[in-house]
Amino acid sequence: MERWEDHVAVVTGASSGMGAAIFESLALAGFIVIGLARRVNLIQDIIDKQKPDVASRMHAHYCDVRLPESVDTAFEYINSSFGGIDVLINNAGIIRTGNLIDMNLTDIHDTIQTNLFGYIYWSRKAAASLIERNATGHIIQINSVTGFYVPRNVGFSVNAYPISKFGLTALKDVLAEELNLIGNRNIKVTVSVF
Ligand SMILES: NC(=O)c1ccc[n+]([C@@H]2O[C@H](COP(=O)([O-])OP(=O)(O)OC[C@H]3O[C@@H](n4cnc5c(N)ncnc54)[C@H](OP(=O)(O)O)[C@@H]3O)[C@@H](O)[C@H]2O)c1
Ligand SMILES: *[C@@H]1O[C@H](CO)[C@@H](O)[C@H](O)[C@H]1NC(C)=O
Ligand SMILES: *[C@@H]1O[C@H](CO)[C@@H](O)[C@H](O)[C@H]1NC(C)=O
Ligand SMILES: *[C@@H]1O[C@H](CO)[C@@H](O)[C@H](O)[C@H]1NC(C)=O
């Protein structure tokens, strides 16, 4: 518990589901934790349910992970208010219905921009922040079994979703290799699969 006191964790997609649960758990474990999403009011509701000492470590901030400018703005807030990122939980993800062959192209763009580009943008921020401070930290990519195989015979198509999630499997290895190339042993990159 003491180990993480004053350490800064960032959770993308903290307004619902797994991200909301991780946001809360990290605060309970002693982290200063910044929850990001578009529905900031839902993140604030989670904060308002906590005991005051836990709530005081929790912060809600707007970010649309599809947009690099939105990531820049949220990162500048985190960097100037809390001094950087020690732990990143890349979690914000979406799935859309339809067949890749003929579904609305906007839904394909949204899926890949959220699930893949969003992870890339935030990984770059966390890596830069850790490297510039020579800090010990962790970048965690919440992936899916569909990052390793495409489900067959389930009666519907998961369209662009596994395409984005396969990308995350490579993203983790690329980051680890780039850290290896610069001799950085302080940053761990892992992937969680559900
Ligand atoms: N649920 C499963 O069975 C399952 C299985 C395998 C993997 N996963 C993965 O686990 C992660 C979390 O899934 P979940 O089921 O907990 O999701 P969820 O309940 O649907 O929540 C998705 C979160 O992502 C955020 N989000 C979506 N688009 C965003 C954007 N453009 N910018 C910022 N935030 C955005 C949402 O916030 P706003 O809408 O407020 O922005 C929300 O907080 C995802 O990466 C998902 O692919 C889930
Ligand atoms: C695709 O979806 C977007 C956003 O929902 C919508 O604005 C657009 O009109 C749709 N395009 C087509 C061809 O249906
Ligand atoms: C974080 O802020 C410091 C102090 O202003 C600055 O030197 C540094 O470049 C910023 N980090 C990143 C990754 O932008
Ligand atoms: C960075 O941190 C590691 C271990 O924490 C240490 O061994 C190394 O000397 C540090 N590098 C610099 C340039 O301070």
PDB file of N, CA and C and ligand atoms in Angstrom, residues 104-107, ligand 2:
ATOM      1  N   ASN A 104     -21.267   0.875 -41.774  1.00  0.00           N
ATOM      2  CA  ASN A 104     -20.935   2.298 -41.850  1.00  0.00           C
ATOM      3  C   ASN A 104     -19.439   2.503 -41.541  1.00  0.00           C
ATOM      4  N   LEU A 105     -18.758   3.161 -42.461  1.00  0.00           N
ATOM      5  CA  LEU A 105     -17.313   3.362 -42.328  1.00  0.00           C
ATOM      6  C   LEU A 105     -16.954   4.150 -41.055  1.00  0.00           C
ATOM      7  N   THR A 106     -17.858   5.036 -40.647  1.00  0.00           N
ATOM      8  CA  THR A 106     -17.624   5.810 -39.413  1.00  0.00           C
ATOM      9  C   THR A 106     -17.449   4.877 -38.208  1.00  0.00           C
ATOM     10  N   ASP A 107     -18.238   3.802 -38.176  1.00  0.00           N
ATOM     11  CA  ASP A 107     -18.131   2.854 -37.059  1.00  0.00           C
ATOM     12  C   ASP A 107     -16.790   2.107 -37.088  1.00  0.00           C
TER      13      ASP A 107
HETATM   14  C1  LIG B   2     -22.640   6.742 -40.682  1.00  0.00           C
HETATM   15  O1  LIG B   2     -22.817   7.087 -39.332  1.00  0.00           O
HETATM   16  C2  LIG B   2     -22.599   8.464 -39.081  1.00  0.00           C
HETATM   17  C3  LIG B   2     -22.577   8.695 -37.576  1.00  0.00           C
HETATM   18  O2  LIG B   2     -23.599   7.989 -36.921  1.00  0.00           O
HETATM   19  C4  LIG B   2     -23.652   9.266 -39.806  1.00  0.00           C
HETATM   20  O3  LIG B   2     -23.441  10.662 -39.584  1.00  0.00           O
HETATM   21  C5  LIG B   2     -23.560   8.979 -41.290  1.00  0.00           C
HETATM   22  O4  LIG B   2     -24.605   9.644 -41.970  1.00  0.00           O
HETATM   23  C6  LIG B   2     -23.645   7.481 -41.544  1.00  0.00           C
HETATM   24  N1  LIG B   2     -23.363   7.227 -42.948  1.00  0.00           N
HETATM   25  C7  LIG B   2     -24.128   6.461 -43.695  1.00  0.00           C
HETATM   26  C8  LIG B   2     -23.673   6.286 -45.101  1.00  0.00           C
HETATM   27  O5  LIG B   2     -25.124   5.894 -43.250  1.00  0.00           O
END
